[in-house]
């Protein structure tokens, strides 16, 4: 048993919608780990869902391993934020002299890197706002607008996304965050894949390195 090749762009033969994100990325400001996938609606690339992500701003979108990102999820990055210390109208983009009023980066509300942990499931049509950090094992409900950080192994939903519940007890979450099964060699993951999928802690504890 080997599982899919993490270096394939489309790991399912004949299905160009399911894409391993890291093999589709062309921009240096997006980083994704092995096996994290996006399920496209019509063959669009994951990058099409990352909006206003201009390199000159300098922030990154970082996604861990084994994340499942459903169709139409959108990442609203920092370049979409107009200045807010006065008028929000972007005079400069119209030129004809108005380019003299181009705001500096300091004038823009930059929130920082957007960081998605490992084994995160993002439901359909969720929107992740700039600078948000989503912890390992979290679940983002369909249609959620995530404007604040999400703790590991927490389910959130709604607009603005609020906690629905924790997935496990505090103690189990702590253990899972120590085990970090996603960082094990793939041979070990293959060996324990049943326990990983079912949350069998007795077996998962044996993965501790
Ligand atoms: C978030 C989700 C995982 C919750 O599953 P669950 O734990 O079984 O939740 P329940 O159905 O028991 O609902 C629990 C509560 O969360 C609320 N809730 C569930 N999904 C929600 C969502 N997407 N947005 C807002 N609230 C949601 C319910 O209304 C309920 O609220 P209450 O406690 O006030 O009554 C699921 O509803 C969801 O959104 N899944 C994503 C599906 C998807 O997008 N798949 C795409 C293909 S991968």
PDB file of C-alpha atoms and ligand atoms in Angstrom:
ATOM      1  CA  UNK A   1       0.000   0.000   0.000  1.00  0.00           C
ATOM      2  CA  UNK A   2       1.494   3.311  -1.068  1.00  0.00           C
ATOM      3  CA  UNK A   3      -1.453   5.700  -1.352  1.00  0.00           C
ATOM      4  CA  UNK A   4      -1.449   8.409  -4.021  1.00  0.00           C
ATOM      5  CA  UNK A   5       1.708  10.079  -5.284  1.00  0.00           C
ATOM      6  CA  UNK A   6       1.837  13.469  -3.499  1.00  0.00           C
ATOM      7  CA  UNK A   7       3.711  14.939  -6.464  1.00  0.00           C
ATOM      8  CA  UNK A   8       0.813  14.406  -8.877  1.00  0.00           C
ATOM      9  CA  UNK A   9      -1.197  17.472  -9.862  1.00  0.00           C
ATOM     10  CA  UNK A  10      -4.368  15.394 -10.341  1.00  0.00           C
ATOM     11  CA  UNK A  11      -4.028  12.263  -8.172  1.00  0.00           C
ATOM     12  CA  UNK A  12      -7.335  10.725  -9.314  1.00  0.00           C
ATOM     13  CA  UNK A  13      -6.973   9.488 -12.906  1.00  0.00           C
ATOM     14  CA  UNK A  14      -9.507  11.167 -15.178  1.00  0.00           C
ATOM     15  CA  UNK A  15     -10.528  13.756 -12.558  1.00  0.00           C
ATOM     16  CA  UNK A  16      -9.039  17.186 -13.194  1.00  0.00           C
ATOM     17  CA  UNK A  17     -11.072  18.777 -10.436  1.00  0.00           C
ATOM     18  CA  UNK A  18      -9.353  17.158  -7.486  1.00  0.00           C
ATOM     19  CA  UNK A  19      -5.894  18.705  -7.342  1.00  0.00           C
ATOM     20  CA  UNK A  20      -3.024  18.390  -4.902  1.00  0.00           C
ATOM     21  CA  UNK A  21      -2.542  22.099  -4.226  1.00  0.00           C
ATOM     22  CA  UNK A  22       1.234  22.161  -3.917  1.00  0.00           C
ATOM     23  CA  UNK A  23       1.625  20.910  -7.489  1.00  0.00           C
ATOM     24  CA  UNK A  24      -0.592  23.647  -8.935  1.00  0.00           C
ATOM     25  CA  UNK A  25       1.051  26.646  -7.312  1.00  0.00           C
ATOM     26  CA  UNK A  26       2.903  29.142  -9.501  1.00  0.00           C
ATOM     27  CA  UNK A  27       3.207  31.996  -7.003  1.00  0.00           C
ATOM     28  CA  UNK A  28       6.002  32.211  -4.420  1.00  0.00           C
ATOM     29  CA  UNK A  29       3.605  33.664  -1.833  1.00  0.00           C
ATOM     30  CA  UNK A  30       1.555  30.440  -1.548  1.00  0.00           C
ATOM     31  CA  UNK A  31       2.982  27.384   0.206  1.00  0.00           C
ATOM     32  CA  UNK A  32       1.135  24.080   0.674  1.00  0.00           C
ATOM     33  CA  UNK A  33       2.103  20.758   2.192  1.00  0.00           C
ATOM     34  CA  UNK A  34       1.824  17.237   0.829  1.00  0.00           C
ATOM     35  CA  UNK A  35      -1.611  15.760   0.107  1.00  0.00           C
ATOM     36  CA  UNK A  36      -3.579  18.959   0.790  1.00  0.00           C
ATOM     37  CA  UNK A  37      -6.170  19.168  -1.962  1.00  0.00           C
ATOM     38  CA  UNK A  38      -8.678  21.550  -3.467  1.00  0.00           C
ATOM     39  CA  UNK A  39     -11.758  20.222  -5.252  1.00  0.00           C
ATOM     40  CA  UNK A  40     -12.473  22.517  -8.170  1.00  0.00           C
ATOM     41  CA  UNK A  41     -15.902  23.012  -9.696  1.00  0.00           C
ATOM     42  CA  UNK A  42     -14.867  23.426 -13.322  1.00  0.00           C
ATOM     43  CA  UNK A  43     -11.185  22.714 -13.456  1.00  0.00           C
ATOM     44  CA  UNK A  44     -10.203  26.084 -11.988  1.00  0.00           C
ATOM     45  CA  UNK A  45      -6.844  26.173 -10.248  1.00  0.00           C
ATOM     46  CA  UNK A  46      -6.574  26.586  -6.493  1.00  0.00           C
ATOM     47  CA  UNK A  47      -4.782  29.887  -7.095  1.00  0.00           C
ATOM     48  CA  UNK A  48      -7.930  31.295  -8.696  1.00  0.00           C
ATOM     49  CA  UNK A  49      -9.532  31.065  -5.261  1.00  0.00           C
ATOM     50  CA  UNK A  50      -6.790  33.139  -3.611  1.00  0.00           C
ATOM     51  CA  UNK A  51      -7.927  36.714  -4.128  1.00  0.00           C
ATOM     52  CA  UNK A  52      -5.986  40.007  -4.054  1.00  0.00           C
ATOM     53  CA  UNK A  53      -2.751  38.162  -3.258  1.00  0.00           C
ATOM     54  CA  UNK A  54      -0.149  40.611  -4.601  1.00  0.00           C
ATOM     55  CA  UNK A  55       3.495  39.746  -4.097  1.00  0.00           C
ATOM     56  CA  UNK A  56       4.578  43.339  -3.303  1.00  0.00           C
ATOM     57  CA  UNK A  57       2.555  43.216  -0.103  1.00  0.00           C
ATOM     58  CA  UNK A  58       4.793  40.451   1.198  1.00  0.00           C
ATOM     59  CA  UNK A  59       2.312  38.295   3.119  1.00  0.00           C
ATOM     60  CA  UNK A  60       1.890  34.589   2.443  1.00  0.00           C
ATOM     61  CA  UNK A  61      -0.799  31.929   2.367  1.00  0.00           C
ATOM     62  CA  UNK A  62       0.617  28.858   4.117  1.00  0.00           C
ATOM     63  CA  UNK A  63      -1.296  25.557   4.157  1.00  0.00           C
ATOM     64  CA  UNK A  64      -0.198  22.454   6.038  1.00  0.00           C
ATOM     65  CA  UNK A  65      -0.450  18.807   5.033  1.00  0.00           C
ATOM     66  CA  UNK A  66      -3.551  16.636   4.536  1.00  0.00           C
ATOM     67  CA  UNK A  67      -6.012  19.536   4.296  1.00  0.00           C
ATOM     68  CA  UNK A  68      -9.315  19.105   2.438  1.00  0.00           C
ATOM     69  CA  UNK A  69     -10.501  22.318   0.805  1.00  0.00           C
ATOM     70  CA  UNK A  70     -13.950  22.201  -0.758  1.00  0.00           C
ATOM     71  CA  UNK A  71     -15.123  23.895  -3.944  1.00  0.00           C
ATOM     72  CA  UNK A  72     -15.542  27.656  -3.991  1.00  0.00           C
ATOM     73  CA  UNK A  73     -13.560  28.244  -0.827  1.00  0.00           C
ATOM     74  CA  UNK A  74     -11.999  31.689  -1.105  1.00  0.00           C
ATOM     75  CA  UNK A  75      -9.006  33.196   0.581  1.00  0.00           C
ATOM     76  CA  UNK A  76      -9.389  36.959   0.847  1.00  0.00           C
ATOM     77  CA  UNK A  77      -5.824  38.225   1.060  1.00  0.00           C
ATOM     78  CA  UNK A  78      -4.367  41.543   2.224  1.00  0.00           C
ATOM     79  CA  UNK A  79      -4.262  43.234  -1.188  1.00  0.00           C
ATOM     80  CA  UNK A  80      -8.043  43.526  -1.108  1.00  0.00           C
ATOM     81  CA  UNK A  81      -8.044  45.917   1.819  1.00  0.00           C
ATOM     82  CA  UNK A  82      -8.359  49.599   0.924  1.00  0.00           C
ATOM     83  CA  UNK A  83      -6.781  52.164   3.214  1.00  0.00           C
ATOM     84  CA  UNK A  84      -9.128  53.114   6.010  1.00  0.00           C
ATOM     85  CA  UNK A  85      -7.379  56.068   7.644  1.00  0.00           C
ATOM     86  CA  UNK A  86      -9.291  58.493   5.436  1.00  0.00           C
ATOM     87  CA  UNK A  87     -11.303  57.971   2.269  1.00  0.00           C
ATOM     88  CA  UNK A  88     -11.379  54.357   1.139  1.00  0.00           C
ATOM     89  CA  UNK A  89     -11.543  55.413  -2.534  1.00  0.00           C
ATOM     90  CA  UNK A  90      -8.427  54.170  -4.405  1.00  0.00           C
ATOM     91  CA  UNK A  91      -7.716  57.443  -6.248  1.00  0.00           C
ATOM     92  CA  UNK A  92      -4.262  56.286  -7.334  1.00  0.00           C
ATOM     93  CA  UNK A  93      -5.401  53.418  -9.553  1.00  0.00           C
ATOM     94  CA  UNK A  94      -7.077  55.850 -11.952  1.00  0.00           C
ATOM     95  CA  UNK A  95      -3.856  57.694 -12.862  1.00  0.00           C
ATOM     96  CA  UNK A  96      -4.110  61.041 -14.686  1.00  0.00           C
ATOM     97  CA  UNK A  97      -2.278  62.663 -11.806  1.00  0.00           C
ATOM     98  CA  UNK A  98      -4.045  60.716  -9.049  1.00  0.00           C
ATOM     99  CA  UNK A  99      -1.190  58.160  -9.013  1.00  0.00           C
ATOM    100  CA  UNK A 100       0.668  60.765  -6.915  1.00  0.00           C
ATOM    101  CA  UNK A 101      -1.620  59.735  -4.077  1.00  0.00           C
ATOM    102  CA  UNK A 102      -0.597  56.071  -4.035  1.00  0.00           C
ATOM    103  CA  UNK A 103      -0.657  54.949  -0.396  1.00  0.00           C
ATOM    104  CA  UNK A 104       2.441  53.346   1.073  1.00  0.00           C
ATOM    105  CA  UNK A 105       2.270  49.831   2.502  1.00  0.00           C
ATOM    106  CA  UNK A 106       2.177  51.408   5.984  1.00  0.00           C
ATOM    107  CA  UNK A 107      -1.087  53.133   5.106  1.00  0.00           C
ATOM    108  CA  UNK A 108      -2.753  49.818   4.257  1.00  0.00           C
ATOM    109  CA  UNK A 109      -4.341  47.535   6.847  1.00  0.00           C
ATOM    110  CA  UNK A 110      -2.020  44.541   6.424  1.00  0.00           C
ATOM    111  CA  UNK A 111      -3.080  41.597   8.596  1.00  0.00           C
ATOM    112  CA  UNK A 112      -0.154  39.262   7.947  1.00  0.00           C
ATOM    113  CA  UNK A 113       0.219  35.684   6.756  1.00  0.00           C
ATOM    114  CA  UNK A 114      -2.849  33.470   6.491  1.00  0.00           C
ATOM    115  CA  UNK A 115      -1.923  30.121   8.021  1.00  0.00           C
ATOM    116  CA  UNK A 116      -3.938  26.915   7.709  1.00  0.00           C
ATOM    117  CA  UNK A 117      -2.692  24.039   9.866  1.00  0.00           C
ATOM    118  CA  UNK A 118      -2.602  20.324   9.075  1.00  0.00           C
ATOM    119  CA  UNK A 119      -5.601  18.003   8.648  1.00  0.00           C
ATOM    120  CA  UNK A 120      -7.965  20.988   8.341  1.00  0.00           C
ATOM    121  CA  UNK A 121     -11.272  20.488   6.498  1.00  0.00           C
ATOM    122  CA  UNK A 122     -12.738  23.620   4.923  1.00  0.00           C
ATOM    123  CA  UNK A 123     -16.385  23.278   3.833  1.00  0.00           C
ATOM    124  CA  UNK A 124     -17.871  24.504   0.607  1.00  0.00           C
ATOM    125  CA  UNK A 125     -17.955  28.241  -0.135  1.00  0.00           C
ATOM    126  CA  UNK A 126     -16.121  29.197   3.033  1.00  0.00           C
ATOM    127  CA  UNK A 127     -14.285  32.512   3.003  1.00  0.00           C
ATOM    128  CA  UNK A 128     -11.059  32.858   4.939  1.00  0.00           C
ATOM    129  CA  UNK A 129     -10.119  36.473   5.661  1.00  0.00           C
ATOM    130  CA  UNK A 130      -6.556  37.794   5.526  1.00  0.00           C
ATOM    131  CA  UNK A 131      -4.254  37.069   8.427  1.00  0.00           C
ATOM    132  CA  UNK A 132      -6.421  34.352   9.940  1.00  0.00           C
ATOM    133  CA  UNK A 133      -4.712  31.334  11.496  1.00  0.00           C
ATOM    134  CA  UNK A 134      -6.584  28.032  11.565  1.00  0.00           C
ATOM    135  CA  UNK A 135      -5.233  25.372  13.903  1.00  0.00           C
ATOM    136  CA  UNK A 136      -4.501  21.708  13.135  1.00  0.00           C
ATOM    137  CA  UNK A 137      -7.545  19.461  12.878  1.00  0.00           C
ATOM    138  CA  UNK A 138     -10.063  22.324  12.702  1.00  0.00           C
ATOM    139  CA  UNK A 139     -13.254  22.133  10.638  1.00  0.00           C
ATOM    140  CA  UNK A 140     -14.693  25.174   8.880  1.00  0.00           C
ATOM    141  CA  UNK A 141     -18.428  24.827   8.152  1.00  0.00           C
ATOM    142  CA  UNK A 142     -19.888  25.378   4.712  1.00  0.00           C
ATOM    143  CA  UNK A 143     -20.422  29.074   3.866  1.00  0.00           C
ATOM    144  CA  UNK A 144     -18.489  30.277   6.930  1.00  0.00           C
ATOM    145  CA  UNK A 145     -16.748  33.644   6.893  1.00  0.00           C
ATOM    146  CA  UNK A 146     -13.696  33.167   9.079  1.00  0.00           C
ATOM    147  CA  UNK A 147     -12.473  36.529  10.346  1.00  0.00           C
ATOM    148  CA  UNK A 148     -10.690  35.398  13.515  1.00  0.00           C
ATOM    149  CA  UNK A 149      -8.242  32.663  14.417  1.00  0.00           C
ATOM    150  CA  UNK A 150      -9.613  29.151  14.914  1.00  0.00           C
ATOM    151  CA  UNK A 151      -8.181  26.960  17.665  1.00  0.00           C
ATOM    152  CA  UNK A 152      -6.950  23.441  16.801  1.00  0.00           C
ATOM    153  CA  UNK A 153      -9.605  20.707  16.567  1.00  0.00           C
ATOM    154  CA  UNK A 154     -12.422  23.251  16.749  1.00  0.00           C
ATOM    155  CA  UNK A 155     -15.498  23.329  14.497  1.00  0.00           C
ATOM    156  CA  UNK A 156     -16.654  26.800  13.468  1.00  0.00           C
ATOM    157  CA  UNK A 157     -19.483  28.031  11.273  1.00  0.00           C
ATOM    158  CA  UNK A 158     -21.487  31.071  10.270  1.00  0.00           C
ATOM    159  CA  UNK A 159     -20.733  34.677   9.426  1.00  0.00           C
ATOM    160  CA  UNK A 160     -18.756  35.713  11.348  1.00  0.00           C
ATOM    161  CA  UNK A 161     -17.608  32.169  12.095  1.00  0.00           C
ATOM    162  CA  UNK A 162     -18.163  31.200  15.721  1.00  0.00           C
ATOM    163  CA  UNK A 163     -17.216  28.059  17.583  1.00  0.00           C
ATOM    164  CA  UNK A 164     -19.771  25.251  17.193  1.00  0.00           C
ATOM    165  CA  UNK A 165     -17.881  22.810  19.373  1.00  0.00           C
ATOM    166  CA  UNK A 166     -14.514  21.240  20.116  1.00  0.00           C
ATOM    167  CA  UNK A 167     -13.968  17.938  18.368  1.00  0.00           C
ATOM    168  CA  UNK A 168     -12.323  16.186  21.313  1.00  0.00           C
ATOM    169  CA  UNK A 169     -11.541  16.729  24.989  1.00  0.00           C
ATOM    170  CA  UNK A 170      -8.751  19.156  25.907  1.00  0.00           C
ATOM    171  CA  UNK A 171      -6.524  16.219  26.870  1.00  0.00           C
ATOM    172  CA  UNK A 172      -7.036  14.350  23.605  1.00  0.00           C
ATOM    173  CA  UNK A 173      -6.465  17.530  21.576  1.00  0.00           C
ATOM    174  CA  UNK A 174      -3.210  18.078  23.444  1.00  0.00           C
ATOM    175  CA  UNK A 175      -2.121  14.520  22.672  1.00  0.00           C
ATOM    176  CA  UNK A 176      -3.017  14.822  18.995  1.00  0.00           C
ATOM    177  CA  UNK A 177      -1.022  18.050  18.763  1.00  0.00           C
ATOM    178  CA  UNK A 178       1.963  16.235  20.267  1.00  0.00           C
ATOM    179  CA  UNK A 179       1.622  13.163  18.044  1.00  0.00           C
ATOM    180  CA  UNK A 180       1.360  15.284  14.849  1.00  0.00           C
ATOM    181  CA  UNK A 181       0.657  12.173  12.759  1.00  0.00           C
ATOM    182  CA  UNK A 182       0.902  14.268   9.569  1.00  0.00           C
ATOM    183  CA  UNK A 183       4.629  14.762  10.141  1.00  0.00           C
ATOM    184  CA  UNK A 184       5.356  11.008  10.253  1.00  0.00           C
ATOM    185  CA  UNK A 185       6.952   9.245   7.293  1.00  0.00           C
ATOM    186  CA  UNK A 186       4.340   8.079   4.816  1.00  0.00           C
ATOM    187  CA  UNK A 187       5.253   4.432   5.567  1.00  0.00           C
ATOM    188  CA  UNK A 188       4.241   5.014   9.201  1.00  0.00           C
ATOM    189  CA  UNK A 189       1.095   6.901   8.184  1.00  0.00           C
ATOM    190  CA  UNK A 190       0.163   3.958   5.930  1.00  0.00           C
ATOM    191  CA  UNK A 191       0.670   1.581   8.834  1.00  0.00           C
ATOM    192  CA  UNK A 192      -1.605   3.601  11.141  1.00  0.00           C
ATOM    193  CA  UNK A 193      -4.042   4.945   8.571  1.00  0.00           C
ATOM    194  CA  UNK A 194      -7.011   3.119  10.107  1.00  0.00           C
ATOM    195  CA  UNK A 195      -6.296   4.615  13.527  1.00  0.00           C
ATOM    196  CA  UNK A 196      -5.772   8.081  12.060  1.00  0.00           C
ATOM    197  CA  UNK A 197      -9.104   7.937  10.264  1.00  0.00           C
ATOM    198  CA  UNK A 198     -11.032   6.565  13.232  1.00  0.00           C
ATOM    199  CA  UNK A 199      -9.284   8.537  15.975  1.00  0.00           C
ATOM    200  CA  UNK A 200      -8.228   5.360  17.796  1.00  0.00           C
ATOM    201  CA  UNK A 201      -6.068   6.943  20.497  1.00  0.00           C
ATOM    202  CA  UNK A 202      -4.685   3.636  21.805  1.00  0.00           C
ATOM    203  CA  UNK A 203      -3.073   3.043  18.423  1.00  0.00           C
ATOM    204  CA  UNK A 204      -2.297   6.688  17.687  1.00  0.00           C
ATOM    205  CA  UNK A 205      -0.237   6.909  20.887  1.00  0.00           C
ATOM    206  CA  UNK A 206       2.079   4.297  19.363  1.00  0.00           C
ATOM    207  CA  UNK A 207       2.948   6.834  16.648  1.00  0.00           C
ATOM    208  CA  UNK A 208       4.739   9.067  19.138  1.00  0.00           C
ATOM    209  CA  UNK A 209       8.342   9.446  18.039  1.00  0.00           C
TER     210      UNK A 209
HETATM  211  C1  LIG B   1     -19.753  22.266  10.226  1.00  0.00           C
HETATM  212  C2  LIG B   1     -20.244  20.854  10.062  1.00  0.00           C
HETATM  213  C3  LIG B   1     -19.062  19.907   9.849  1.00  0.00           C
HETATM  214  C4  LIG B   1     -20.943  20.553  11.388  1.00  0.00           C
HETATM  215  O1  LIG B   1     -21.277  19.220  11.501  1.00  0.00           O
HETATM  216  P1  LIG B   1     -21.927  18.663  12.881  1.00  0.00           P
HETATM  217  O2  LIG B   1     -20.955  18.724  13.980  1.00  0.00           O
HETATM  218  O3  LIG B   1     -22.507  17.350  12.535  1.00  0.00           O
HETATM  219  O4  LIG B   1     -23.012  19.773  13.205  1.00  0.00           O
HETATM  220  P2  LIG B   1     -24.568  19.655  13.492  1.00  0.00           P
HETATM  221  O5  LIG B   1     -25.281  19.401  12.232  1.00  0.00           O
HETATM  222  O6  LIG B   1     -24.765  18.712  14.652  1.00  0.00           O
HETATM  223  O7  LIG B   1     -24.876  21.121  13.990  1.00  0.00           O
HETATM  224  C5  LIG B   1     -24.348  21.651  15.183  1.00  0.00           C
HETATM  225  C6  LIG B   1     -24.661  23.139  15.236  1.00  0.00           C
HETATM  226  O8  LIG B   1     -23.855  23.799  14.239  1.00  0.00           O
HETATM  227  C7  LIG B   1     -24.704  24.522  13.354  1.00  0.00           C
HETATM  228  N1  LIG B   1     -24.076  24.407  12.016  1.00  0.00           N
HETATM  229  C8  LIG B   1     -23.824  23.281  11.341  1.00  0.00           C
HETATM  230  N2  LIG B   1     -23.223  23.574  10.180  1.00  0.00           N
HETATM  231  C9  LIG B   1     -23.110  24.900  10.115  1.00  0.00           C
HETATM  232  C10 LIG B   1     -22.587  25.778   9.150  1.00  0.00           C
HETATM  233  N3  LIG B   1     -22.048  25.348   8.018  1.00  0.00           N
HETATM  234  N4  LIG B   1     -22.633  27.100   9.420  1.00  0.00           N
HETATM  235  C11 LIG B   1     -23.182  27.544  10.575  1.00  0.00           C
HETATM  236  N5  LIG B   1     -23.677  26.765  11.527  1.00  0.00           N
HETATM  237  C12 LIG B   1     -23.657  25.446  11.294  1.00  0.00           C
HETATM  238  C13 LIG B   1     -26.056  23.862  13.464  1.00  0.00           C
HETATM  239  O9  LIG B   1     -27.079  24.755  13.102  1.00  0.00           O
HETATM  240  C14 LIG B   1     -26.088  23.510  14.920  1.00  0.00           C
HETATM  241  O10 LIG B   1     -26.380  24.673  15.640  1.00  0.00           O
HETATM  242  P3  LIG B   1     -27.097  24.616  17.116  1.00  0.00           P
HETATM  243  O11 LIG B   1     -26.129  23.886  18.022  1.00  0.00           O
HETATM  244  O12 LIG B   1     -27.256  26.049  17.478  1.00  0.00           O
HETATM  245  O13 LIG B   1     -28.364  23.863  16.939  1.00  0.00           O
HETATM  246  C15 LIG B   1     -21.193  20.694   8.824  1.00  0.00           C
HETATM  247  O14 LIG B   1     -22.480  21.211   9.119  1.00  0.00           O
HETATM  248  C16 LIG B   1     -20.645  21.371   7.584  1.00  0.00           C
HETATM  249  O15 LIG B   1     -20.804  22.575   7.353  1.00  0.00           O
HETATM  250  N6  LIG B   1     -19.933  20.562   6.760  1.00  0.00           N
HETATM  251  C17 LIG B   1     -19.309  21.021   5.534  1.00  0.00           C
HETATM  252  C18 LIG B   1     -19.874  20.228   4.344  1.00  0.00           C
HETATM  253  C19 LIG B   1     -19.244  20.675   3.061  1.00  0.00           C
HETATM  254  O16 LIG B   1     -19.126  21.851   2.790  1.00  0.00           O
HETATM  255  N7  LIG B   1     -18.768  19.721   2.275  1.00  0.00           N
HETATM  256  C20 LIG B   1     -18.141  20.038   1.004  1.00  0.00           C
HETATM  257  C21 LIG B   1     -17.542  18.820   0.383  1.00  0.00           C
HETATM  258  S1  LIG B   1     -16.045  18.354   1.208  1.00  0.00           S
END
